């Protein structure tokens, strides 16, 4: 209790004092270096010193201090009572008392400051300004030094330099080493440690009978060669990269293709893969080793952690929450990479420079930029190395041809004429009718739930969706079919707006409109599963808009959803297959704008507008579409110059030949990894080029700063952290550069990280590490050389 009272007495804001009642100035002569500089260092440098200058005010440098800050002069030489510095430390401004944190100045200390100012604020040149702390002078960023070996009495017990340190400590505490374990204990320890399994009785008996002096070493070799070794030790690696076979977050969907990465880790350990190769494969195997199956499978490392399905699929990147999800996803990749390979925590720098070690926000967001072009998704790979090589060769040949084909096709696509426009209009009409046949043939199962707006935090959020009927029509009525999603079987009327209005217009922007019904003043009773129909009185219109002014409550949030929207004219539902636009929309899974006009509610077909005997009509439609398509192609050819036609024919033939060869290869497997070539789902779209990554003030996506380039951590001793990329927009080159930077044998933190892991898993359990445990680009020191290797 006494300590609490003391803390309150020393840190609580003081009662404002009158300017005429300031602590009196000291009467003695004040010396700046002796009396004032220590006060400033103790109370002011934290916020106004070499590392930080709040309000642009700095107290460790004479010229800066006399200049003042953004609020003006801080002191007026000769007039302490008028100096802002004295007013703030004395508490004359209760809302801004200095220092903001820590112990307040005593009246005697304020008196010294007053006397110094009144005596002219003398600041001699020999008063050296403080220097910023060199954060790079941090123990883990400095090369290790090899200490001299301590002296021990029982030198016969020592087998290596590490033993000498252990024994010295034991002898200093008058303790003796434990006796050597007997063979039965040794084989059990070794078997459990390397394979996680007990030895069989026969293995124990063989080891006990063995006369070979290298029996122990041979046992180690045999256990390291066991497939169980990789299975046992892969668990530690998978824990480090937080491997999971579901996404996590609220929906926690399964990852059916995560397992190939798990098997890759086991396989790599059992094959004694060099550590540098292990690093490079997991960060950029698809780029550095494009013909190797493991080059793709190893990228499961970057995809192993949690993934926000809702944040990526249901929320667009243009919205703050969607953008936050993308930054969070890259944060996980950065954290996994640097903590695994560098044993370094960097993600606090998402909001601020690290306080002690030399990790800055620029370092952190430069690392995020490395992964700005990839997402987590299922990715195809060939498990057979020869097939992988053949596929890579074919795709390499196809790439320039596909690029040339795209250029030629774009040139031809720009060719047009009135006749082409007319053919396109007729084709669209016939295709729409054909789609109606397809929907009718689909039977009773609904392809989707309908339309669903983005989620809102407030019920009184305005949302709208509208149809373009394609032509002006005398409208008879508008029908609204409530949603009842399969996922919510007991929720009829899901998402139906509580208040709304239906309008028609001849303009897409609804600058002028007619109101069909206005239900925006009082709550509309939820219709459940029943169609809601409103008369349109044959008003001519092309566009129909439904505006929700009060949304339906879901689970502590609010949405607008509808299974189907119908618009009748001349007894026909003209909404079928029409163009749908909306203020916003969740385009994911069974929710999409297109499902609002597909003639299905959330479960069943609403009714077949075509009679059963119209099957021949469908054949006629297909024939018409084929004939018009051929006619259009011939027309375009006639309008294309001969050189372009010949080039297109040549490129098309070569592409067709390569495509046939590609199709003849065996089907590929899939692994959950990172990439930028996957099937889009809702707002989850592949990045064609790396997305922009900005340095965010305090980590706030709404406060973007500098656009960041991909780079390593500037303060890590070893290779240059600046990536000299020929093409800054080359996504693969970014990851390859990071992989090489981390795997470089001169990267001190990679070496430290490896030794830390080996020491923890092997020395910590009484074992000497195997040579491969230190294999970095061929450098394989044994344990007596560890400190030299790190130095």
Short mmCIF file of N, CA and C in Angstrom, two decimals, residues 109-235:
data_model
loop_
_atom_site.label_atom_id
_atom_site.label_comp_id
_atom_site.label_asym_id
_atom_site.label_seq_id
_atom_site.Cartn_x
_atom_site.Cartn_y
_atom_site.Cartn_z
N UNK A 109 14.46 21.08 -8.84
CA UNK A 109 14.93 20.91 -10.22
C UNK A 109 14.37 22.00 -11.12
N UNK A 110 13.07 22.35 -10.90
CA UNK A 110 12.48 23.46 -11.67
C UNK A 110 13.22 24.75 -11.35
N UNK A 111 13.59 24.93 -10.08
CA UNK A 111 14.34 26.11 -9.68
C UNK A 111 15.68 26.21 -10.40
N UNK A 112 16.37 25.06 -10.58
CA UNK A 112 17.63 25.06 -11.32
C UNK A 112 17.41 25.48 -12.78
N UNK A 113 16.34 24.93 -13.40
CA UNK A 113 16.04 25.30 -14.79
C UNK A 113 15.73 26.80 -14.90
N UNK A 114 14.98 27.34 -13.92
CA UNK A 114 14.64 28.78 -13.93
C UNK A 114 15.91 29.63 -13.82
N UNK A 115 16.77 29.21 -12.91
CA UNK A 115 18.00 29.99 -12.71
C UNK A 115 18.86 29.96 -13.97
N UNK A 116 18.94 28.78 -14.62
CA UNK A 116 19.74 28.67 -15.85
C UNK A 116 19.20 29.60 -16.92
N UNK A 117 17.87 29.63 -17.09
CA UNK A 117 17.28 30.49 -18.11
C UNK A 117 17.46 31.96 -17.73
N UNK A 118 17.18 32.28 -16.47
CA UNK A 118 17.31 33.69 -16.03
C UNK A 118 18.76 34.18 -16.16
N UNK A 119 19.72 33.27 -16.03
CA UNK A 119 21.13 33.65 -16.14
C UNK A 119 21.62 33.65 -17.59
N UNK A 120 20.66 33.54 -18.53
CA UNK A 120 21.00 33.67 -19.95
C UNK A 120 20.99 32.38 -20.73
N UNK A 121 20.64 31.24 -20.10
CA UNK A 121 20.58 29.93 -20.78
C UNK A 121 21.90 29.61 -21.48
N UNK A 122 22.99 29.79 -20.77
CA UNK A 122 24.30 29.51 -21.35
C UNK A 122 24.44 28.03 -21.68
N UNK A 123 24.90 27.75 -22.89
CA UNK A 123 25.03 26.35 -23.36
C UNK A 123 26.39 26.25 -24.03
N UNK A 124 27.42 25.88 -23.29
CA UNK A 124 28.77 25.90 -23.83
C UNK A 124 28.98 24.89 -24.96
N UNK A 125 29.90 25.19 -25.84
CA UNK A 125 30.17 24.34 -26.99
C UNK A 125 30.67 22.96 -26.58
N UNK A 126 31.38 22.88 -25.45
CA UNK A 126 31.92 21.58 -25.03
C UNK A 126 30.84 20.63 -24.52
N UNK A 127 29.61 21.12 -24.38
CA UNK A 127 28.51 20.23 -23.97
C UNK A 127 28.09 19.40 -25.17
N UNK A 128 28.68 18.22 -25.30
CA UNK A 128 28.49 17.39 -26.49
C UNK A 128 27.05 16.86 -26.53
N UNK A 129 26.45 16.95 -27.71
CA UNK A 129 25.09 16.45 -27.87
C UNK A 129 25.07 14.94 -27.76
N UNK A 130 23.94 14.41 -27.33
CA UNK A 130 23.78 12.95 -27.24
C UNK A 130 23.74 12.35 -28.63
N UNK A 131 24.19 11.13 -28.74
CA UNK A 131 24.17 10.45 -30.02
C UNK A 131 23.08 9.38 -30.00
N UNK A 132 22.43 9.16 -31.16
CA UNK A 132 21.42 8.10 -31.21
C UNK A 132 22.03 6.76 -30.83
N UNK A 133 21.23 5.94 -30.19
CA UNK A 133 21.68 4.60 -29.80
C UNK A 133 21.91 3.79 -31.07
N UNK A 134 23.04 3.13 -31.15
CA UNK A 134 23.33 2.25 -32.27
C UNK A 134 22.65 0.90 -32.01
N UNK A 135 21.46 0.75 -32.56
CA UNK A 135 20.71 -0.48 -32.31
C UNK A 135 21.38 -1.70 -32.93
N UNK A 136 22.22 -1.45 -33.93
CA UNK A 136 22.92 -2.58 -34.54
C UNK A 136 23.96 -3.16 -33.60
N UNK A 137 24.30 -2.40 -32.55
CA UNK A 137 25.24 -2.89 -31.55
C UNK A 137 24.50 -3.75 -30.53
N UNK A 138 23.81 -4.75 -31.04
CA UNK A 138 22.97 -5.66 -30.25
C UNK A 138 23.61 -7.03 -30.31
N UNK A 139 23.64 -7.74 -29.21
CA UNK A 139 24.44 -8.95 -29.11
C UNK A 139 24.17 -9.95 -30.24
N UNK A 140 22.89 -10.12 -30.61
CA UNK A 140 22.59 -11.16 -31.60
C UNK A 140 22.97 -10.75 -33.02
N UNK A 141 23.31 -9.47 -33.24
CA UNK A 141 23.72 -9.00 -34.56
C UNK A 141 25.24 -8.90 -34.66
N UNK A 142 25.94 -9.32 -33.64
CA UNK A 142 27.40 -9.22 -33.63
C UNK A 142 28.01 -10.61 -33.77
N UNK A 143 29.10 -10.74 -34.50
CA UNK A 143 29.75 -12.05 -34.62
C UNK A 143 30.17 -12.57 -33.25
N UNK A 144 30.08 -13.88 -33.11
CA UNK A 144 30.49 -14.49 -31.85
C UNK A 144 32.01 -14.50 -31.75
N UNK A 145 32.50 -14.41 -30.55
CA UNK A 145 33.94 -14.51 -30.33
C UNK A 145 34.24 -15.82 -29.61
N UNK A 146 35.36 -16.39 -29.93
CA UNK A 146 35.71 -17.68 -29.32
C UNK A 146 36.42 -17.44 -27.99
N UNK A 147 35.79 -17.80 -26.89
CA UNK A 147 36.44 -17.58 -25.59
C UNK A 147 37.55 -18.60 -25.36
N UNK A 148 38.44 -18.26 -24.47
CA UNK A 148 39.48 -19.23 -24.12
C UNK A 148 38.86 -20.35 -23.29
N UNK A 149 39.42 -21.52 -23.42
CA UNK A 149 38.86 -22.68 -22.73
C UNK A 149 39.20 -22.61 -21.24
N UNK A 150 38.22 -22.86 -20.37
CA UNK A 150 38.50 -22.83 -18.93
C UNK A 150 39.37 -24.03 -18.52
N UNK A 151 40.10 -23.84 -17.47
CA UNK A 151 40.93 -24.92 -16.96
C UNK A 151 40.09 -25.86 -16.11
N UNK A 152 40.35 -27.15 -16.22
CA UNK A 152 39.63 -28.15 -15.44
C UNK A 152 40.64 -29.12 -14.84
N UNK A 153 40.25 -29.75 -13.77
CA UNK A 153 41.15 -30.70 -13.11
C UNK A 153 41.09 -32.07 -13.79
N UNK A 154 39.88 -32.53 -14.07
CA UNK A 154 39.71 -33.88 -14.62
C UNK A 154 39.77 -33.82 -16.15
N UNK A 155 40.94 -33.55 -16.72
CA UNK A 155 41.08 -33.39 -18.17
C UNK A 155 40.75 -34.68 -18.92
N UNK A 156 40.88 -35.83 -18.27
CA UNK A 156 40.60 -37.10 -18.94
C UNK A 156 39.11 -37.26 -19.29
N UNK A 157 38.26 -36.54 -18.55
CA UNK A 157 36.81 -36.66 -18.83
C UNK A 157 36.42 -35.90 -20.11
N UNK A 158 37.22 -34.93 -20.48
CA UNK A 158 36.88 -34.03 -21.58
C UNK A 158 37.11 -34.71 -22.93
N UNK A 159 36.10 -34.66 -23.80
CA UNK A 159 36.23 -35.20 -25.15
C UNK A 159 36.20 -34.10 -26.21
N UNK A 160 35.63 -32.95 -25.86
CA UNK A 160 35.56 -31.84 -26.82
C UNK A 160 35.48 -30.53 -26.04
N UNK A 161 35.66 -29.39 -26.69
CA UNK A 161 35.68 -28.12 -25.96
C UNK A 161 34.40 -27.83 -25.19
N UNK A 162 33.27 -28.30 -25.66
CA UNK A 162 32.02 -28.05 -24.94
C UNK A 162 32.06 -28.74 -23.58
N UNK A 163 32.60 -29.98 -23.56
CA UNK A 163 32.72 -30.68 -22.29
C UNK A 163 33.52 -29.87 -21.28
N UNK A 164 34.52 -29.13 -21.78
CA UNK A 164 35.39 -28.39 -20.88
C UNK A 164 34.62 -27.29 -20.15
N UNK A 165 33.71 -26.62 -20.86
CA UNK A 165 32.89 -25.59 -20.21
C UNK A 165 31.93 -26.22 -19.20
N UNK A 166 31.33 -27.35 -19.58
CA UNK A 166 30.39 -28.03 -18.68
C UNK A 166 31.12 -28.47 -17.40
N UNK A 167 32.28 -29.09 -17.58
CA UNK A 167 33.01 -29.62 -16.43
C UNK A 167 33.52 -28.49 -15.53
N UNK A 168 33.93 -27.37 -16.12
CA UNK A 168 34.42 -26.25 -15.32
C UNK A 168 33.34 -25.77 -14.38
N UNK A 169 32.12 -25.69 -14.86
CA UNK A 169 31.00 -25.24 -14.01
C UNK A 169 30.71 -26.27 -12.93
N UNK A 170 30.75 -27.55 -13.30
CA UNK A 170 30.52 -28.60 -12.29
C UNK A 170 31.58 -28.54 -11.19
N UNK A 171 32.84 -28.42 -11.58
CA UNK A 171 33.91 -28.39 -10.59
C UNK A 171 33.83 -27.14 -9.72
N UNK A 172 33.42 -26.03 -10.30
CA UNK A 172 33.28 -24.81 -9.51
C UNK A 172 32.23 -24.97 -8.43
N UNK A 173 31.25 -25.85 -8.67
CA UNK A 173 30.18 -26.08 -7.70
C UNK A 173 30.41 -27.38 -6.93
N UNK A 174 31.66 -27.90 -7.03
CA UNK A 174 32.02 -29.12 -6.29
C UNK A 174 31.08 -30.29 -6.62
N UNK A 175 30.79 -30.39 -7.92
CA UNK A 175 29.92 -31.48 -8.39
C UNK A 175 30.71 -32.35 -9.36
N UNK A 176 30.30 -33.61 -9.47
CA UNK A 176 30.93 -34.55 -10.38
C UNK A 176 30.00 -34.83 -11.57
N UNK A 177 30.56 -35.12 -12.73
CA UNK A 177 29.70 -35.49 -13.86
C UNK A 177 28.95 -36.77 -13.57
N UNK A 178 27.78 -36.90 -14.18
CA UNK A 178 27.04 -38.17 -14.05
C UNK A 178 27.85 -39.28 -14.71
N UNK A 179 27.71 -40.49 -14.22
CA UNK A 179 28.45 -41.60 -14.85
C UNK A 179 27.91 -41.87 -16.25
N UNK A 180 28.73 -42.46 -17.10
CA UNK A 180 28.29 -42.80 -18.45
C UNK A 180 27.11 -43.76 -18.39
N UNK A 181 26.18 -43.56 -19.30
CA UNK A 181 25.01 -44.44 -19.35
C UNK A 181 25.43 -45.82 -19.85
N UNK A 182 24.74 -46.86 -19.38
CA UNK A 182 25.03 -48.19 -19.89
C UNK A 182 24.41 -48.34 -21.28
N UNK A 183 24.75 -49.41 -21.96
CA UNK A 183 24.32 -49.56 -23.35
C UNK A 183 22.81 -49.66 -23.50
N UNK A 184 22.15 -50.32 -22.55
CA UNK A 184 20.69 -50.44 -22.63
C UNK A 184 20.05 -49.05 -22.57
N UNK A 185 20.55 -48.19 -21.68
CA UNK A 185 20.02 -46.83 -21.58
C UNK A 185 20.32 -46.03 -22.84
N UNK A 186 21.56 -46.20 -23.36
CA UNK A 186 21.95 -45.44 -24.55
C UNK A 186 21.06 -45.75 -25.74
N UNK A 187 20.80 -47.03 -25.99
CA UNK A 187 20.01 -47.37 -27.17
C UNK A 187 18.56 -46.89 -27.03
N UNK A 188 18.05 -46.91 -25.80
CA UNK A 188 16.69 -46.40 -25.61
C UNK A 188 16.65 -44.88 -25.83
N UNK A 189 17.64 -44.17 -25.25
CA UNK A 189 17.68 -42.71 -25.44
C UNK A 189 17.81 -42.36 -26.92
N UNK A 190 18.71 -43.03 -27.58
CA UNK A 190 18.98 -42.71 -28.98
C UNK A 190 17.77 -43.03 -29.86
N UNK A 191 17.15 -44.18 -29.61
CA UNK A 191 15.98 -44.56 -30.42
C UNK A 191 14.82 -43.60 -30.22
N UNK A 192 14.52 -43.25 -28.99
CA UNK A 192 13.43 -42.31 -28.74
C UNK A 192 13.74 -40.94 -29.34
N UNK A 193 15.02 -40.51 -29.22
CA UNK A 193 15.36 -39.18 -29.70
C UNK A 193 15.30 -39.09 -31.22
N UNK A 194 15.85 -40.08 -31.91
CA UNK A 194 15.94 -39.97 -33.37
C UNK A 194 14.71 -40.48 -34.10
N UNK A 195 14.00 -41.44 -33.55
CA UNK A 195 12.84 -41.99 -34.26
C UNK A 195 11.54 -41.85 -33.50
N UNK A 196 11.62 -41.52 -32.21
CA UNK A 196 10.41 -41.42 -31.41
C UNK A 196 9.84 -42.76 -31.02
N UNK A 197 10.55 -43.84 -31.31
CA UNK A 197 10.06 -45.19 -31.03
C UNK A 197 11.06 -45.93 -30.14
N UNK A 198 10.60 -46.87 -29.31
CA UNK A 198 11.53 -47.66 -28.49
C UNK A 198 12.24 -48.70 -29.35
N UNK A 199 13.42 -49.09 -28.96
CA UNK A 199 14.09 -50.18 -29.72
C UNK A 199 13.37 -51.50 -29.46
N UNK A 200 13.47 -52.40 -30.41
CA UNK A 200 12.89 -53.73 -30.21
C UNK A 200 13.79 -54.53 -29.27
N UNK A 201 13.26 -55.57 -28.63
CA UNK A 201 14.11 -56.41 -27.76
C UNK A 201 15.31 -56.97 -28.52
N UNK A 202 15.13 -57.33 -29.79
CA UNK A 202 16.23 -57.89 -30.57
C UNK A 202 17.32 -56.83 -30.80
N UNK A 203 16.90 -55.58 -31.07
CA UNK A 203 17.88 -54.52 -31.29
C UNK A 203 18.67 -54.24 -30.01
N UNK A 204 18.01 -54.28 -28.87
CA UNK A 204 18.70 -54.08 -27.60
C UNK A 204 19.71 -55.19 -27.37
N UNK A 205 19.28 -56.41 -27.62
CA UNK A 205 20.17 -57.56 -27.41
C UNK A 205 21.39 -57.48 -28.32
N UNK A 206 21.17 -57.12 -29.58
CA UNK A 206 22.29 -57.01 -30.53
C UNK A 206 23.28 -55.94 -30.09
N UNK A 207 22.75 -54.81 -29.60
CA UNK A 207 23.62 -53.71 -29.18
C UNK A 207 24.42 -54.10 -27.93
N UNK A 208 23.80 -54.85 -27.04
CA UNK A 208 24.50 -55.27 -25.82
C UNK A 208 25.61 -56.28 -26.14
N UNK A 209 25.41 -57.09 -27.16
CA UNK A 209 26.40 -58.12 -27.51
C UNK A 209 27.53 -57.59 -28.39
N UNK A 210 27.29 -56.42 -29.01
CA UNK A 210 28.25 -55.92 -30.01
C UNK A 210 29.62 -55.67 -29.39
N UNK A 211 30.69 -56.18 -30.03
CA UNK A 211 32.06 -55.99 -29.57
C UNK A 211 32.76 -54.85 -30.32
N UNK A 212 32.12 -54.40 -31.41
CA UNK A 212 32.69 -53.34 -32.25
C UNK A 212 32.82 -52.04 -31.45
N UNK A 213 34.01 -51.41 -31.50
CA UNK A 213 34.19 -50.16 -30.77
C UNK A 213 33.33 -49.02 -31.34
N UNK A 214 32.90 -49.16 -32.60
CA UNK A 214 32.06 -48.14 -33.24
C UNK A 214 30.59 -48.53 -33.22
N UNK A 215 30.23 -49.38 -32.29
CA UNK A 215 28.83 -49.84 -32.25
C UNK A 215 27.87 -48.68 -32.05
N UNK A 216 28.25 -47.73 -31.19
CA UNK A 216 27.36 -46.58 -30.93
C UNK A 216 27.21 -45.74 -32.20
N UNK A 217 28.35 -45.44 -32.86
CA UNK A 217 28.29 -44.63 -34.07
C UNK A 217 27.48 -45.31 -35.17
N UNK A 218 27.65 -46.63 -35.27
CA UNK A 218 26.88 -47.38 -36.28
C UNK A 218 25.39 -47.38 -35.94
N UNK A 219 25.06 -47.41 -34.67
CA UNK A 219 23.65 -47.32 -34.26
C UNK A 219 23.07 -45.96 -34.66
N UNK A 220 23.86 -44.91 -34.44
CA UNK A 220 23.41 -43.57 -34.86
C UNK A 220 23.13 -43.55 -36.35
N UNK A 221 24.06 -44.08 -37.14
CA UNK A 221 23.90 -44.09 -38.60
C UNK A 221 22.65 -44.87 -39.00
N UNK A 222 22.44 -46.03 -38.34
CA UNK A 222 21.26 -46.84 -38.70
C UNK A 222 19.96 -46.13 -38.40
N UNK A 223 19.89 -45.46 -37.26
CA UNK A 223 18.67 -44.75 -36.89
C UNK A 223 18.45 -43.52 -37.78
N UNK A 224 19.53 -42.84 -38.17
CA UNK A 224 19.39 -41.71 -39.08
C UNK A 224 18.90 -42.16 -40.45
N UNK A 225 19.22 -43.38 -40.82
CA UNK A 225 18.79 -43.91 -42.12
C UNK A 225 17.36 -44.44 -42.09
N UNK A 226 16.77 -44.51 -40.93
CA UNK A 226 15.39 -45.02 -40.81
C UNK A 226 14.39 -43.99 -41.32
N UNK A 227 13.36 -44.43 -42.07
CA UNK A 227 12.29 -43.49 -42.47
C UNK A 227 11.61 -42.83 -41.27
N UNK A 228 11.66 -43.52 -40.13
CA UNK A 228 11.04 -42.95 -38.93
C UNK A 228 11.76 -41.69 -38.45
N UNK A 229 13.05 -41.55 -38.82
CA UNK A 229 13.81 -40.35 -38.42
C UNK A 229 13.14 -39.09 -38.99
N UNK A 230 12.85 -39.11 -40.29
CA UNK A 230 12.21 -37.94 -40.91
C UNK A 230 10.83 -37.68 -40.34
N UNK A 231 10.09 -38.74 -40.08
CA UNK A 231 8.74 -38.57 -39.52
C UNK A 231 8.80 -37.95 -38.13
N UNK A 232 9.78 -38.37 -37.37
CA UNK A 232 9.93 -37.85 -36.00
C UNK A 232 10.31 -36.37 -36.00
N UNK A 233 11.37 -36.03 -36.77
CA UNK A 233 11.91 -34.68 -36.70
C UNK A 233 11.16 -33.68 -37.56
N UNK A 234 10.39 -34.17 -38.54
CA UNK A 234 9.55 -33.25 -39.32
C UNK A 234 8.51 -32.57 -38.43
N UNK A 235 8.11 -33.24 -37.36
CA UNK A 235 7.11 -32.64 -36.46
C UNK A 235 7.61 -31.32 -35.89
#
